Amino acid sequence: MTTTVDLAAQPAAGPPVPRAGTLRLIRSELRWVLRRPRTLVALGLLALVPVAIGVTLTLTDGIRAGGGAERGGPSLLAAVAGNGLVLPVAALSITMVLLMPLVVSMAAADALAGEAAHGTLRGLLLAPVGRVRLVMVKAVGVLVVAVLAAGLVAVTGWLTGMVLIGGDGLVTLSGTTVPLGTATLRVALVAGWVAAQMAAVGAVALAISAATDHPLVVMAASMAGLILFGVLRSLSALDWLHPVLLTEGWISVADVLRDPMPTEGLLTGLLRAGCYVLIGLSVAVARTATREG
């Protein structure tokens, strides 16, 4: 007995699933990132750091520490007294050591490991979106958090310094005075430089995030790595290793307060950060591309 199959009765194949546009994916990712309560709280707390420093220095009539104009650290706070435009640079120098990397690592942890922990990463991997493009979209979200973190600290530091401390210009560590407009450009320069360093931290954290399903592991590993870099940098026997440590050039942030401004340390720091971004994103892409969907 022969059975005939009515092809007309077969359900027609549906249209191919359209690929989502890259800009649409980025907009969706940014909406998700910037609406996340913990991201907003973390950015808000970062913005309060220069305000707290400015209020403290104003109430205590500034910090006058002896010892000259050394790079970074307490000497920057000493230079804030009567010199309000130093405040954003000092705030960026302080927050980039611990607080800002923590915020950026948190964003990277939520990007991939957080999605995996909530069970939504599998859907993203099965979606009609290339995995390389998915990682790039997640990287854009982390980069935006890094830029916002540095920008908020710089803006609130500038405003707080001008309102509470004042000053017609920037008195550099070299003893010269830089006009207000040039000083503001220098603050913007250091903010962009710090954002680049935080982008490097975020890229490494994103690589760790692609290799685990636990966001806390990403944050712990990222912060432990920065602490380890600091320890290794303090060992003179490992001078040969120092040039490859991400935190090695972070003391160069104070170079914007010198006149003329040395650029070698800043450019080397940018190059080092770029290498870390390239390595971190490459590892994240490789791990995501081989991840089971």
CSV table of C-alpha atoms in Angstrom, one decimal:
chain,number,residue,atom,x,y,z
A,1,MET,CA,0.0,0.0,0.0
A,2,THR,CA,1.5,3.3,-1.1
A,3,THR,CA,1.1,6.4,1.1
A,4,THR,CA,1.1,9.7,-0.7
A,5,VAL,CA,2.2,12.8,1.1
A,6,ASP,CA,0.4,16.0,0.4
A,7,LEU,CA,3.1,18.6,0.1
A,8,ALA,CA,0.6,21.4,0.2
A,9,ALA,CA,-0.5,20.3,3.6
A,10,GLN,CA,3.0,20.7,5.0
A,11,PRO,CA,3.6,23.8,7.0
A,12,ALA,CA,5.6,26.4,5.1
A,13,ALA,CA,9.1,27.2,6.3
A,14,GLY,CA,9.2,30.5,8.1
A,15,PRO,CA,11.2,33.4,7.0
A,16,PRO,CA,14.9,33.5,8.1
A,17,VAL,CA,15.5,35.1,11.4
A,18,PRO,CA,16.8,38.6,10.7
A,19,ARG,CA,20.2,39.5,12.2
A,20,ALA,CA,20.1,42.3,14.8
A,21,GLY,CA,21.9,45.4,13.8
A,22,THR,CA,25.1,46.3,15.8
A,23,LEU,CA,23.9,49.7,16.8
A,24,ARG,CA,20.6,48.3,18.0
A,25,LEU,CA,22.5,45.7,20.1
A,26,ILE,CA,24.8,48.4,21.5
A,27,ARG,CA,21.8,50.6,22.5
A,28,SER,CA,20.1,47.7,24.1
A,29,GLU,CA,23.3,46.8,26.1
A,30,LEU,CA,23.8,50.4,27.2
A,31,ARG,CA,20.2,50.7,28.4
A,32,TRP,CA,20.7,47.5,30.4
A,33,VAL,CA,24.0,48.6,31.8
A,34,LEU,CA,23.0,52.1,32.7
A,35,ARG,CA,19.7,51.0,34.3
A,36,ARG,CA,21.3,48.5,36.5
A,37,PRO,CA,20.9,49.9,40.1
A,38,ARG,CA,24.3,48.7,41.4
A,39,THR,CA,26.1,50.4,38.4
A,40,LEU,CA,24.3,53.7,39.2
A,41,VAL,CA,25.1,53.4,42.9
A,42,ALA,CA,28.7,52.7,42.2
A,43,LEU,CA,29.1,55.6,39.8
A,44,GLY,CA,27.3,57.9,42.3
A,45,LEU,CA,29.7,56.9,45.1
A,46,LEU,CA,32.7,57.5,42.8
A,47,ALA,CA,31.3,61.0,42.0
A,48,LEU,CA,31.2,61.7,45.8
A,49,VAL,CA,34.9,61.0,46.3
A,50,PRO,CA,36.2,64.4,45.1
A,51,VAL,CA,33.4,66.1,47.0
A,52,ALA,CA,34.4,64.4,50.2
A,53,ILE,CA,38.1,65.2,49.6
A,54,GLY,CA,37.3,68.9,48.9
A,55,VAL,CA,35.1,69.3,51.9
A,56,THR,CA,37.7,67.6,54.1
A,57,LEU,CA,40.5,69.8,52.9
A,58,THR,CA,38.4,72.9,53.3
A,59,LEU,CA,37.4,72.1,56.8
A,60,THR,CA,40.9,71.2,57.8
A,61,ASP,CA,42.4,74.2,55.9
A,62,GLY,CA,44.2,71.9,53.5
A,63,ILE,CA,47.0,69.4,54.0
A,64,ARG,CA,50.4,70.9,54.1
A,65,ALA,CA,52.9,68.1,54.0
A,66,GLY,CA,56.6,68.7,53.8
A,67,GLY,CA,58.7,66.9,51.3
A,68,GLY,CA,58.4,68.7,48.0
A,69,ALA,CA,56.6,67.8,44.8
A,70,GLU,CA,57.0,64.1,44.4
A,71,ARG,CA,54.9,62.1,42.0
A,72,GLY,CA,51.4,61.0,43.0
A,73,GLY,CA,50.0,60.2,46.5
A,74,PRO,CA,50.0,62.6,49.4
A,75,SER,CA,51.9,65.4,47.6
A,76,LEU,CA,48.9,65.9,45.3
A,77,LEU,CA,46.6,66.4,48.2
A,78,ALA,CA,49.1,68.9,49.6
A,79,ALA,CA,49.1,70.8,46.3
A,80,VAL,CA,45.3,71.1,46.5
A,81,ALA,CA,45.5,73.8,49.2
A,82,GLY,CA,44.5,77.0,47.5
A,83,ASN,CA,44.7,75.3,44.1
A,84,GLY,CA,41.3,73.9,43.3
A,85,LEU,CA,42.1,72.5,39.8
A,86,VAL,CA,44.5,70.0,41.4
A,87,LEU,CA,41.6,68.4,43.1
A,88,PRO,CA,40.2,66.5,40.1
A,89,VAL,CA,43.7,65.1,39.3
A,90,ALA,CA,44.2,64.1,42.9
A,91,ALA,CA,40.8,62.4,43.0
A,92,LEU,CA,41.5,60.5,39.8
A,93,SER,CA,44.8,59.4,41.1
A,94,ILE,CA,43.3,58.1,44.3
A,95,THR,CA,40.2,56.4,42.9
A,96,MET,CA,42.1,54.7,40.0
A,97,VAL,CA,44.0,52.6,42.5
A,98,LEU,CA,41.1,50.7,43.9
A,99,LEU,CA,37.6,52.1,43.6
A,100,MET,CA,37.5,52.7,39.9
A,101,PRO,CA,38.9,49.3,39.0
A,102,LEU,CA,36.3,47.7,41.3
A,103,VAL,CA,33.4,49.5,39.5
A,104,VAL,CA,34.8,48.5,36.0
A,105,SER,CA,35.4,44.9,37.1
A,106,MET,CA,31.8,44.8,38.4
A,107,ALA,CA,30.5,45.9,35.0
A,108,ALA,CA,32.7,43.2,33.2
A,109,ALA,CA,31.5,40.6,35.7
A,110,ASP,CA,27.9,41.3,34.9
A,111,ALA,CA,28.6,41.4,31.1
A,112,LEU,CA,29.2,37.6,30.7
A,113,ALA,CA,29.5,35.8,34.0
A,114,GLY,CA,26.4,37.6,35.3
A,115,GLU,CA,24.5,36.6,32.2
A,116,ALA,CA,25.7,33.0,32.6
A,117,ALA,CA,24.7,33.0,36.3
A,118,HIS,CA,21.2,34.2,35.5
A,119,GLY,CA,20.8,31.7,32.6
A,120,THR,CA,20.5,34.3,29.9
A,121,LEU,CA,23.9,33.8,28.3
A,122,ARG,CA,22.7,30.6,26.6
A,123,GLY,CA,20.0,32.6,24.8
A,124,LEU,CA,22.5,35.2,23.7
A,125,LEU,CA,24.8,32.5,22.3
A,126,LEU,CA,22.0,30.9,20.4
A,127,ALA,CA,20.7,34.2,19.1
A,128,PRO,CA,21.4,35.2,15.4
A,129,VAL,CA,24.3,37.3,16.6
A,130,GLY,CA,27.9,36.4,15.9
A,131,ARG,CA,29.8,35.6,19.1
A,132,VAL,CA,32.6,37.9,18.2
A,133,ARG,CA,30.1,40.7,17.8
A,134,LEU,CA,28.5,39.7,21.1
A,135,VAL,CA,31.8,40.1,22.9
A,136,MET,CA,32.4,43.5,21.2
A,137,VAL,CA,29.0,44.7,22.3
A,138,LYS,CA,29.7,43.7,25.9
A,139,ALA,CA,33.1,45.4,25.7
A,140,VAL,CA,31.4,48.6,24.6
A,141,GLY,CA,29.2,48.5,27.7
A,142,VAL,CA,32.3,48.0,29.9
A,143,LEU,CA,34.1,50.8,28.1
A,144,VAL,CA,31.2,53.2,28.7
A,145,VAL,CA,31.2,52.4,32.4
A,146,ALA,CA,35.0,53.2,32.5
A,147,VAL,CA,34.6,56.5,30.6
A,148,LEU,CA,31.6,57.5,32.9
A,149,ALA,CA,33.6,56.6,36.0
A,150,ALA,CA,36.6,58.7,35.0
A,151,GLY,CA,34.4,61.5,33.6
A,152,LEU,CA,32.2,61.8,36.7
A,153,VAL,CA,35.3,62.0,39.1
A,154,ALA,CA,36.9,64.6,36.8
A,155,VAL,CA,33.7,66.8,36.5
A,156,THR,CA,32.7,66.7,40.2
A,157,GLY,CA,36.4,67.2,41.2
A,158,TRP,CA,36.6,70.3,38.9
A,159,LEU,CA,33.3,71.7,40.2
A,160,THR,CA,34.2,71.0,43.8
A,161,GLY,CA,37.6,72.5,43.4
A,162,MET,CA,36.4,75.7,41.8
A,163,VAL,CA,33.5,76.2,44.3
A,164,LEU,CA,35.2,75.2,47.6
A,165,ILE,CA,38.9,76.0,47.0
A,166,GLY,CA,38.9,78.3,44.0
A,167,GLY,CA,41.8,79.6,42.0
A,168,ASP,CA,42.2,81.6,38.8
A,169,GLY,CA,44.4,78.9,37.2
A,170,LEU,CA,46.5,75.8,38.0
A,171,VAL,CA,49.7,76.2,40.0
A,172,THR,CA,51.8,73.4,38.7
A,173,LEU,CA,54.2,71.3,40.7
A,174,SER,CA,57.0,73.1,38.8
A,175,GLY,CA,55.9,76.4,40.4
A,176,THR,CA,54.4,78.0,37.3
A,177,THR,CA,50.8,79.0,36.7
A,178,VAL,CA,48.7,77.6,33.9
A,179,PRO,CA,45.6,79.5,32.7
A,180,LEU,CA,42.1,78.2,33.5
A,181,GLY,CA,41.4,77.0,30.0
A,182,THR,CA,44.7,75.1,29.6
A,183,ALA,CA,44.3,73.7,33.1
A,184,THR,CA,40.8,72.4,32.2
A,185,LEU,CA,42.2,70.7,29.1
A,186,ARG,CA,44.8,69.0,31.3
A,187,VAL,CA,42.1,67.7,33.6
A,188,ALA,CA,40.2,66.4,30.5
A,189,LEU,CA,43.5,64.8,29.3
A,190,VAL,CA,44.1,63.0,32.6
A,191,ALA,CA,40.5,61.9,32.7
A,192,GLY,CA,40.8,60.3,29.2
A,193,TRP,CA,44.1,58.7,30.2
A,194,VAL,CA,42.6,57.2,33.4
A,195,ALA,CA,39.6,55.9,31.3
A,196,ALA,CA,42.1,54.2,29.0
A,197,GLN,CA,43.7,52.5,32.0
A,198,MET,CA,40.3,51.4,33.3
A,199,ALA,CA,39.4,50.1,29.8
A,200,ALA,CA,42.5,47.8,30.1
A,201,VAL,CA,41.3,46.6,33.5
A,202,GLY,CA,37.8,46.0,32.0
A,203,ALA,CA,39.2,44.0,29.1
A,204,VAL,CA,41.1,41.7,31.4
A,205,ALA,CA,38.1,41.3,33.7
A,206,LEU,CA,35.9,40.6,30.6
A,207,ALA,CA,38.4,37.8,29.7
A,208,ILE,CA,38.0,36.3,33.2
A,209,SER,CA,34.2,36.8,32.9
A,210,ALA,CA,34.1,34.7,29.7
A,211,ALA,CA,35.8,31.8,31.6
A,212,THR,CA,33.5,31.6,34.6
A,213,ASP,CA,29.9,31.6,35.6
A,214,HIS,CA,30.4,33.4,38.9
A,215,PRO,CA,30.6,37.2,38.9
A,216,LEU,CA,32.2,37.4,42.3
A,217,VAL,CA,35.1,35.3,40.9
A,218,VAL,CA,35.7,38.0,38.2
A,219,MET,CA,35.8,40.8,40.7
A,220,ALA,CA,38.0,38.9,43.2
A,221,ALA,CA,40.4,37.8,40.5
A,222,SER,CA,40.7,41.3,38.9
A,223,MET,CA,41.3,43.0,42.2
A,224,ALA,CA,43.8,40.3,43.3
A,225,GLY,CA,45.7,40.8,40.0
A,226,LEU,CA,46.0,44.6,40.7
A,227,ILE,CA,47.2,43.9,44.2
A,228,LEU,CA,49.7,41.4,42.9
A,229,PHE,CA,51.0,43.9,40.4
A,230,GLY,CA,51.5,46.4,43.2
A,231,VAL,CA,53.4,43.9,45.2
A,232,LEU,CA,55.6,42.9,42.3
A,233,ARG,CA,56.2,46.5,41.5
A,234,SER,CA,57.6,47.2,45.0
A,235,LEU,CA,60.2,44.4,44.6
A,236,SER,CA,63.4,45.9,43.2
A,237,ALA,CA,64.7,42.4,42.3
A,238,LEU,CA,61.9,42.3,39.7
A,239,ASP,CA,62.8,45.4,37.8
A,240,TRP,CA,62.9,43.5,34.6
A,241,LEU,CA,59.2,42.6,35.0
A,242,HIS,CA,58.0,46.1,35.9
A,243,PRO,CA,57.5,47.4,32.3
A,244,VAL,CA,54.8,44.8,31.6
A,245,LEU,CA,52.8,45.5,34.7
A,246,LEU,CA,49.6,47.5,34.0
A,247,THR,CA,49.9,49.5,37.2
A,248,GLU,CA,53.6,50.5,36.5
A,249,GLY,CA,52.7,53.7,34.7
A,250,TRP,CA,49.8,54.9,36.9
A,251,ILE,CA,52.1,57.3,38.8
A,252,SER,CA,52.4,59.2,35.5
A,253,VAL,CA,49.0,60.8,36.2
A,254,ALA,CA,50.8,63.5,38.2
A,255,ASP,CA,52.8,64.5,35.1
A,256,VAL,CA,49.9,66.7,33.9
A,257,LEU,CA,50.7,69.0,36.9
A,258,ARG,CA,54.2,69.8,35.6
A,259,ASP,CA,55.3,72.5,33.3
A,260,PRO,CA,56.4,71.7,30.7
A,261,MET,CA,54.3,68.5,30.8
A,262,PRO,CA,56.4,65.3,30.2
A,263,THR,CA,54.6,62.9,27.9
A,264,GLU,CA,56.9,59.9,27.8
A,265,GLY,CA,55.3,58.2,30.9
A,266,LEU,CA,51.7,59.0,29.7
A,267,LEU,CA,52.4,57.6,26.2
A,268,THR,CA,54.0,54.5,27.5
A,269,GLY,CA,51.1,54.0,29.8
A,270,LEU,CA,48.6,54.3,26.9
A,271,LEU,CA,50.6,51.8,24.9
A,272,ARG,CA,50.7,49.3,27.8
A,273,ALA,CA,47.0,49.7,28.3
A,274,GLY,CA,46.3,49.1,24.6
A,275,CYS,CA,48.3,45.9,24.8
A,276,TYR,CA,46.2,44.7,27.8
A,277,VAL,CA,43.0,45.7,25.9
A,278,LEU,CA,44.0,43.7,22.9
A,279,ILE,CA,45.1,40.6,24.9
A,280,GLY,CA,42.0,40.7,27.1
A,281,LEU,CA,39.5,41.0,24.3
A,282,SER,CA,41.3,38.3,22.3
A,283,VAL,CA,41.0,35.9,25.2
A,284,ALA,CA,37.4,36.8,25.7
A,285,VAL,CA,36.5,36.3,22.1
A,286,ALA,CA,38.4,32.9,22.0
A,287,ARG,CA,36.7,31.7,25.1
A,288,THR,CA,33.2,32.8,24.0
A,289,ALA,CA,33.7,31.4,20.5
A,290,THR,CA,34.4,27.9,21.9
A,291,ARG,CA,31.7,28.1,24.6
A,292,GLU,CA,28.9,25.5,24.4
A,293,GLY,CA,25.6,27.2,23.4
